[in-house]
PDB file of C-alpha atoms in Angstrom:
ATOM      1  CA  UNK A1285       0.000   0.000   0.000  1.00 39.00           C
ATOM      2  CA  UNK A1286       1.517   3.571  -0.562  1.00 43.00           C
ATOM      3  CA  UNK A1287       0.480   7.032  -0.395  1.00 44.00           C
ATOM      4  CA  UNK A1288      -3.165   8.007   0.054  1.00 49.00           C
ATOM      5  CA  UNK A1289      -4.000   4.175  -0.108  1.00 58.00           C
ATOM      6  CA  UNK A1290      -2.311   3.817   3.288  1.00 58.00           C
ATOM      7  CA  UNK A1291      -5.626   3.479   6.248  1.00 70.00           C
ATOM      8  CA  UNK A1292      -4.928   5.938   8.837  1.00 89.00           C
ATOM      9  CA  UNK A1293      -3.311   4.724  11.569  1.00 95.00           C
ATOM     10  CA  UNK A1294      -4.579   3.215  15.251  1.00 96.00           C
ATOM     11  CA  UNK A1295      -3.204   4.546  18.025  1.00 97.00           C
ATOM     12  CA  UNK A1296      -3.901   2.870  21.680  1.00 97.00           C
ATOM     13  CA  UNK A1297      -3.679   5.552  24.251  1.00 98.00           C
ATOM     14  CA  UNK A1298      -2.498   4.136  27.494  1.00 97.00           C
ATOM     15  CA  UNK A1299      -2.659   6.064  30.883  1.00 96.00           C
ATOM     16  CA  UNK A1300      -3.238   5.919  34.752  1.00 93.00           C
ATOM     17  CA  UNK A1301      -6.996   5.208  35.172  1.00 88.00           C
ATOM     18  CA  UNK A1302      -7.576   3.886  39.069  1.00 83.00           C
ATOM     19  CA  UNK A1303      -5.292   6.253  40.857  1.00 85.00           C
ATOM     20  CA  UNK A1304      -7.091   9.394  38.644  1.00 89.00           C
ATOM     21  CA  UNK A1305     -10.529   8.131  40.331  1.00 87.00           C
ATOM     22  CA  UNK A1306     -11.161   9.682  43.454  1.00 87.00           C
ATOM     23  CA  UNK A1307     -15.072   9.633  44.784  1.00 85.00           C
ATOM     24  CA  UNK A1308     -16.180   7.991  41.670  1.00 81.00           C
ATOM     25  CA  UNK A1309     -14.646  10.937  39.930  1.00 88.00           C
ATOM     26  CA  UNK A1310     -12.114  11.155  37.239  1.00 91.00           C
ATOM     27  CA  UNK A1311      -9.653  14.187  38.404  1.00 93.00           C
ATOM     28  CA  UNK A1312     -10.616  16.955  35.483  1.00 95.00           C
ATOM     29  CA  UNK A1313      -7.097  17.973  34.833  1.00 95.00           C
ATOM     30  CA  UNK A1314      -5.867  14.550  34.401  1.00 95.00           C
ATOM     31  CA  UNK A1315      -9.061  14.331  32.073  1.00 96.00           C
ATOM     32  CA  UNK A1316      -7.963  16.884  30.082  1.00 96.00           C
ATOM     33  CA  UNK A1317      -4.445  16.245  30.177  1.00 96.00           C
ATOM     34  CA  UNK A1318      -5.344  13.028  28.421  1.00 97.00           C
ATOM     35  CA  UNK A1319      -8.516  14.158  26.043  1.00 97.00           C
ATOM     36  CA  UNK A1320      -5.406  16.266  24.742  1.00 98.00           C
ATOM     37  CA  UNK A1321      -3.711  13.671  23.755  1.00 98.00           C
ATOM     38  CA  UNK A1322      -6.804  11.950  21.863  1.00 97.00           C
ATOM     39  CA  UNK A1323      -7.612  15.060  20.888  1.00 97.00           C
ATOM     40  CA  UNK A1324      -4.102  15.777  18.735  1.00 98.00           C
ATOM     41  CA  UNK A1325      -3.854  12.197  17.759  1.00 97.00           C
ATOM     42  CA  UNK A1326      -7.934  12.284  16.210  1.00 97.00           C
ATOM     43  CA  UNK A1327      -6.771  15.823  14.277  1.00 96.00           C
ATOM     44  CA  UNK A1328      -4.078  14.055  12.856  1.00 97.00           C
ATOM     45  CA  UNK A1329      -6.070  11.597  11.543  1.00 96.00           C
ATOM     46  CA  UNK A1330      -5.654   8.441  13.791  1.00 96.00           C
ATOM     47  CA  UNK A1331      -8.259   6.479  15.043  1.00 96.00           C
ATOM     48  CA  UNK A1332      -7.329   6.265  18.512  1.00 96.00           C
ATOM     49  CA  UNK A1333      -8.630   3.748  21.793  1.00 96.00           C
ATOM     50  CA  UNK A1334      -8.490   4.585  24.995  1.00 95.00           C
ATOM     51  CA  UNK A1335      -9.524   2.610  27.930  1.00 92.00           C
ATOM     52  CA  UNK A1336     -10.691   5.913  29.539  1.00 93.00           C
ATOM     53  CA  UNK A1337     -13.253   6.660  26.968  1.00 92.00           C
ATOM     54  CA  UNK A1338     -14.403   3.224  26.783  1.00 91.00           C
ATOM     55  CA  UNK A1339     -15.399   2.959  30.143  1.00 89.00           C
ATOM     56  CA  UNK A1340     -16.727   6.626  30.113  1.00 89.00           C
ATOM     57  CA  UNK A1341     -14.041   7.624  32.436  1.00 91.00           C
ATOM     58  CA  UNK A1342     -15.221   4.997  35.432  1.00 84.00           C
ATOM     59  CA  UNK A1343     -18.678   5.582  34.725  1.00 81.00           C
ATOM     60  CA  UNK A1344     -19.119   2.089  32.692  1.00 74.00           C
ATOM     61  CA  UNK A1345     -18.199   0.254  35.804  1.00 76.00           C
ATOM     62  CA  UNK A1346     -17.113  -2.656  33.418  1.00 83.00           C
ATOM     63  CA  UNK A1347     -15.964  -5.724  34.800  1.00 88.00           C
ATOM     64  CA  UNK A1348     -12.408  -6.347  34.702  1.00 88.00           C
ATOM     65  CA  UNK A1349     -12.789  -9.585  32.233  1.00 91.00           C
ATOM     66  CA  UNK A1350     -14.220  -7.056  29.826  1.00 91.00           C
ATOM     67  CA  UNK A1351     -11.730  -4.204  30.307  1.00 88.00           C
ATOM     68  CA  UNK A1352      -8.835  -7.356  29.484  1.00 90.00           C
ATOM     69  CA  UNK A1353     -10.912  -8.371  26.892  1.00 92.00           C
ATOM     70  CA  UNK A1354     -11.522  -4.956  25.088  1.00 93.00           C
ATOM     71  CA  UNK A1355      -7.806  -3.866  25.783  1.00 93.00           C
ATOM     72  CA  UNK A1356      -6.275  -6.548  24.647  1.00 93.00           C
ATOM     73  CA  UNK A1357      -8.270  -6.556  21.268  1.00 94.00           C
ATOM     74  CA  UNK A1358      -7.496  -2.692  20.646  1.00 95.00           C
ATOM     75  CA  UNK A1359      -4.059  -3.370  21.591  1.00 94.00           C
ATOM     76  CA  UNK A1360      -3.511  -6.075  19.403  1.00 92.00           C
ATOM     77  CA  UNK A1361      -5.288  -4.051  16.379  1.00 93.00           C
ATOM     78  CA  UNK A1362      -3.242  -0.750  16.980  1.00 95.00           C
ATOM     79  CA  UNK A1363      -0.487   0.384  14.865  1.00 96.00           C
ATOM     80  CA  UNK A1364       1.501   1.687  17.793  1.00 97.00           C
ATOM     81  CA  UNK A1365       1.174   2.670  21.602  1.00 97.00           C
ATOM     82  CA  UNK A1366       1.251   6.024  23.171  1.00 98.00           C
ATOM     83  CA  UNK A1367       1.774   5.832  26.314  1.00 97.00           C
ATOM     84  CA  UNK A1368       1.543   8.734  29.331  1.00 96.00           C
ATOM     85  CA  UNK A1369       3.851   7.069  32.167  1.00 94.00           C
ATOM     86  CA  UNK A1370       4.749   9.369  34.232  1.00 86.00           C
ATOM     87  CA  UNK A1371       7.206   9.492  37.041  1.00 87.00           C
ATOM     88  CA  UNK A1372       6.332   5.899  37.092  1.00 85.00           C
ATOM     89  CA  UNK A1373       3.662   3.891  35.159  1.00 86.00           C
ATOM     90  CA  UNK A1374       0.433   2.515  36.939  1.00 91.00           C
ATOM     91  CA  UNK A1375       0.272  -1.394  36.930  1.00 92.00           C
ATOM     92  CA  UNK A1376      -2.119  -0.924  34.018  1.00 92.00           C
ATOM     93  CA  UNK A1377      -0.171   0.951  31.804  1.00 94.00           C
ATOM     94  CA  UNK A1378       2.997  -1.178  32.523  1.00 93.00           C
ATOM     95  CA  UNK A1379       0.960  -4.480  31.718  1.00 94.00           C
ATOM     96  CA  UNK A1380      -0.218  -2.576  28.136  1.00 95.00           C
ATOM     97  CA  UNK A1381       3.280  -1.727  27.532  1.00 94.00           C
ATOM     98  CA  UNK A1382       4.811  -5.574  28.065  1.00 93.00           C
ATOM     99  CA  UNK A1383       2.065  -6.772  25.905  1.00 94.00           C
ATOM    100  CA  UNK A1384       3.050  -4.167  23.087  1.00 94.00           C
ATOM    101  CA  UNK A1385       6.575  -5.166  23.402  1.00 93.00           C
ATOM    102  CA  UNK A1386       5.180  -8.810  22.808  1.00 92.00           C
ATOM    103  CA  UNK A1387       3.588  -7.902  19.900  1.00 92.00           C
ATOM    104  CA  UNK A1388       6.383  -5.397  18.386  1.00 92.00           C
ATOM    105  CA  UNK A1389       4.259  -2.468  18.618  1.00 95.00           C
ATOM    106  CA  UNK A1390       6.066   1.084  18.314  1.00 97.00           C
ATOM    107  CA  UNK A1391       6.058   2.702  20.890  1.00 96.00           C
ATOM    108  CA  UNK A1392       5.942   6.425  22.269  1.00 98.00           C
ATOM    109  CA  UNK A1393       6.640   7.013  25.838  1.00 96.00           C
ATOM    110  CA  UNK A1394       5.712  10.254  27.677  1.00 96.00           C
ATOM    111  CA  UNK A1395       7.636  10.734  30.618  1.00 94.00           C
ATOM    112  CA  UNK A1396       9.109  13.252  32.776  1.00 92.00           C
ATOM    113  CA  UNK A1397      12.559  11.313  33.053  1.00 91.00           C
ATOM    114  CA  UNK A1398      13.417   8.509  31.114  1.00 94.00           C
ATOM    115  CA  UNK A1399      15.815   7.579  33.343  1.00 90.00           C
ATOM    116  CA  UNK A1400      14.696   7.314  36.121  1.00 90.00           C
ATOM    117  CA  UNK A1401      12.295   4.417  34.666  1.00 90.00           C
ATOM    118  CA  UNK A1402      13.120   0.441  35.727  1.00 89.00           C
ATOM    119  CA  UNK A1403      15.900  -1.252  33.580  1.00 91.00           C
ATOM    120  CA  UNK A1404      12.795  -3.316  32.093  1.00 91.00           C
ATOM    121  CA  UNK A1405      10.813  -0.136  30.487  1.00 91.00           C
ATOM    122  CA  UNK A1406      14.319   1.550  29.446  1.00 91.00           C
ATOM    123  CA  UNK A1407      14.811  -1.633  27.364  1.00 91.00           C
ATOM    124  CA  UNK A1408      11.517  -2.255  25.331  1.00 92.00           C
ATOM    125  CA  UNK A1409      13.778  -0.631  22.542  1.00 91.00           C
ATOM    126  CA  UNK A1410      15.708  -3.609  21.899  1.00 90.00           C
ATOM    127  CA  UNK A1411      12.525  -5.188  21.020  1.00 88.00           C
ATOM    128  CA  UNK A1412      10.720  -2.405  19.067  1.00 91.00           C
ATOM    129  CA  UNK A1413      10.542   0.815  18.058  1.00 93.00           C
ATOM    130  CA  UNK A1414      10.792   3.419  20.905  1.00 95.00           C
ATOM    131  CA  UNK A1415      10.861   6.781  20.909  1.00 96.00           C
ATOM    132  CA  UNK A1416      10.426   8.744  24.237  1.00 95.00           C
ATOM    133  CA  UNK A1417       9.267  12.348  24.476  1.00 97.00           C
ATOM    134  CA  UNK A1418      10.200  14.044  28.037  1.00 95.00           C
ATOM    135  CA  UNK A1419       9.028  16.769  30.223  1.00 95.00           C
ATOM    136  CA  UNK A1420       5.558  18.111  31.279  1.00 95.00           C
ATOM    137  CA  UNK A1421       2.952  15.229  29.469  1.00 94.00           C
ATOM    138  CA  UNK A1422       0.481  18.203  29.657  1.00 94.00           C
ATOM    139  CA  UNK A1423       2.439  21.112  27.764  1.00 96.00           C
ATOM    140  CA  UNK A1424       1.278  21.588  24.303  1.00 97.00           C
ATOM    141  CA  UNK A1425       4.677  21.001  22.957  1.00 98.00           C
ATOM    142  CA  UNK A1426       5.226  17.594  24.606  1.00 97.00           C
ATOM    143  CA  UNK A1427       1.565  16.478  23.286  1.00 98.00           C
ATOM    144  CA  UNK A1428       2.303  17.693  19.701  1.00 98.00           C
ATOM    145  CA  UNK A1429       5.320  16.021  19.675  1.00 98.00           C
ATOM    146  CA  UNK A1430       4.377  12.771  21.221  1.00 98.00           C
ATOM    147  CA  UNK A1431       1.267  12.837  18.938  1.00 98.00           C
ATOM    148  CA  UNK A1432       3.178  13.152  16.183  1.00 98.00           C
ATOM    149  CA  UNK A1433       5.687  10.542  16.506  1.00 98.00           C
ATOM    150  CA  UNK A1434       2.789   8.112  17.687  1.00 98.00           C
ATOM    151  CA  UNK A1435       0.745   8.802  14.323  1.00 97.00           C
ATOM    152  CA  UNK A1436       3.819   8.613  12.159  1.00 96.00           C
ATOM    153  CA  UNK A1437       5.019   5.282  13.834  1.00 96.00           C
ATOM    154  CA  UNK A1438       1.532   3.872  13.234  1.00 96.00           C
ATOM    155  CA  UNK A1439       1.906   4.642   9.752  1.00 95.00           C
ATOM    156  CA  UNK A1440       5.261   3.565   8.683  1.00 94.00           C
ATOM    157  CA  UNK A1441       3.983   0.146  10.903  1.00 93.00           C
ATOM    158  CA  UNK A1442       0.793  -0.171   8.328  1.00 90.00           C
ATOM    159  CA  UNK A1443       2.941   0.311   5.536  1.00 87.00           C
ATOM    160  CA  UNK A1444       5.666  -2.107   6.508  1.00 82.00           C
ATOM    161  CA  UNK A1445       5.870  -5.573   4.624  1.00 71.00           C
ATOM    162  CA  UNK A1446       4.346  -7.719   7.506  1.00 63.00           C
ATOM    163  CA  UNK A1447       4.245 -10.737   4.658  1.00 59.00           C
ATOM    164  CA  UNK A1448       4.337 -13.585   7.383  1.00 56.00           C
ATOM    165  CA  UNK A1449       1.473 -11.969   9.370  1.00 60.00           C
ATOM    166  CA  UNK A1450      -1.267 -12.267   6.946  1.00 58.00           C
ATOM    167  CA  UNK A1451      -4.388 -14.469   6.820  1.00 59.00           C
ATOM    168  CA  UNK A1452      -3.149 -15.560   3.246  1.00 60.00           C
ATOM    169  CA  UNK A1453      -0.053 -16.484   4.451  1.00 54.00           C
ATOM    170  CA  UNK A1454      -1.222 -18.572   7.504  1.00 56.00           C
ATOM    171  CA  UNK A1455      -3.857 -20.714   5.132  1.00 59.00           C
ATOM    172  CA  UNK A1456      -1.606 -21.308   2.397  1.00 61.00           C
ATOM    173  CA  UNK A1457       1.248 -22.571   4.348  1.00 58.00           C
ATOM    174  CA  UNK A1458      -1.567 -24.587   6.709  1.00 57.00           C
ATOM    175  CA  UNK A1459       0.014 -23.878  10.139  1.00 51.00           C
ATOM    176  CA  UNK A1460      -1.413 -26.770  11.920  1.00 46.00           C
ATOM    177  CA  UNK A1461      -0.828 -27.587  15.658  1.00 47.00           C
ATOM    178  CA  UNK A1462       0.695 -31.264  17.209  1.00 48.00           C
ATOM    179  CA  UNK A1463       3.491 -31.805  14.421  1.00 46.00           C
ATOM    180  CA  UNK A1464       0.636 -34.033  12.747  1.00 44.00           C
ATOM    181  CA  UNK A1465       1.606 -35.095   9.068  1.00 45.00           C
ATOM    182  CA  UNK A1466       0.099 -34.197   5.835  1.00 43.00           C
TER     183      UNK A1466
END
């Protein structure tokens, strides 16, 4: 696929949910702080998931088997990950970032030090593409720029040659399970 051909990308927006509840309330400012983010990302011409607006912010009250089951679905479909982290990321957001280093999805991380994160986040770029934007995750400039690199990661990722991954692939080689013979 090239040039206009190319689907927009999806983007899964990962961030802090529980510890942004307080009183059955989602904190405004980290509300907004993220809706910027979704915000940039939809202008640019991503479709974009985000746990948050799927479960209307804590409102949905959705059982956990179907917040696992919807992540991991939108996960698996995206074209890359942005990801708010923080200091520190919540349990959450660290669990969405191993299972988009499983899956080789590029990665944007938005943190205030990159440093100062655990050996194990500072090396998901030996197993995809990361790029890391630093400083304030709710100045314009750090949004734009994390937005940015997020859409344009999705993209290259839908245009890459991902040959062996197709459905075409898979039924005319007949992967079949047990080492069974033909």
């Amino acid at each position: 696929m090239k040039g206009s051909l190319v689907p927009h990308p999806k983007v899964f927006l990962a961030a802090p949910f529980g510890n942004y509840v307080h009183d059955d309330v989602f904190l405004p400012e980290k509300k907004a702080e993220i809706l910027a983010y979704h915000t940039r990302l939809t202008e640019l011409g991503a479709a974009v998931f985000s746990s948050h607006m799927n479960e209307e912010w804590g409102a949905a009250g959705l059982p956990p088997e179907d917040c696992m089951r919807d992540d991991l679905r939108a996960l698996h479909a995206s074209d890359s990950l942005c990801a708010l982290i923080g200091d520190q990321p919540s349990a959450g957001v660290a669990f969405e970032l191993g299972y988009a280093a499983a899956v080789r999805r590029p990665t944007v991380l938005v943190t205030s030090s990159f440093h100062a994160q655990s050996s194990m986040i500072r090396g998901m770029g030996t197993l995809l593409e990361l790029e890391v934007v630093e400083g304030d995750p709710g100045s314009r400039a750090v949004v734009e720029k994390a937005c940015s690199v997020a859409f344009e990661l999705g993209v290259k990722y839908r245009q890459a040659d991902r040959f062996w991954e197709s459905a075409e692939v898979e039924r005319a080689l007949k992967f079949r399970a047990g080492g069974g013979t033909r």
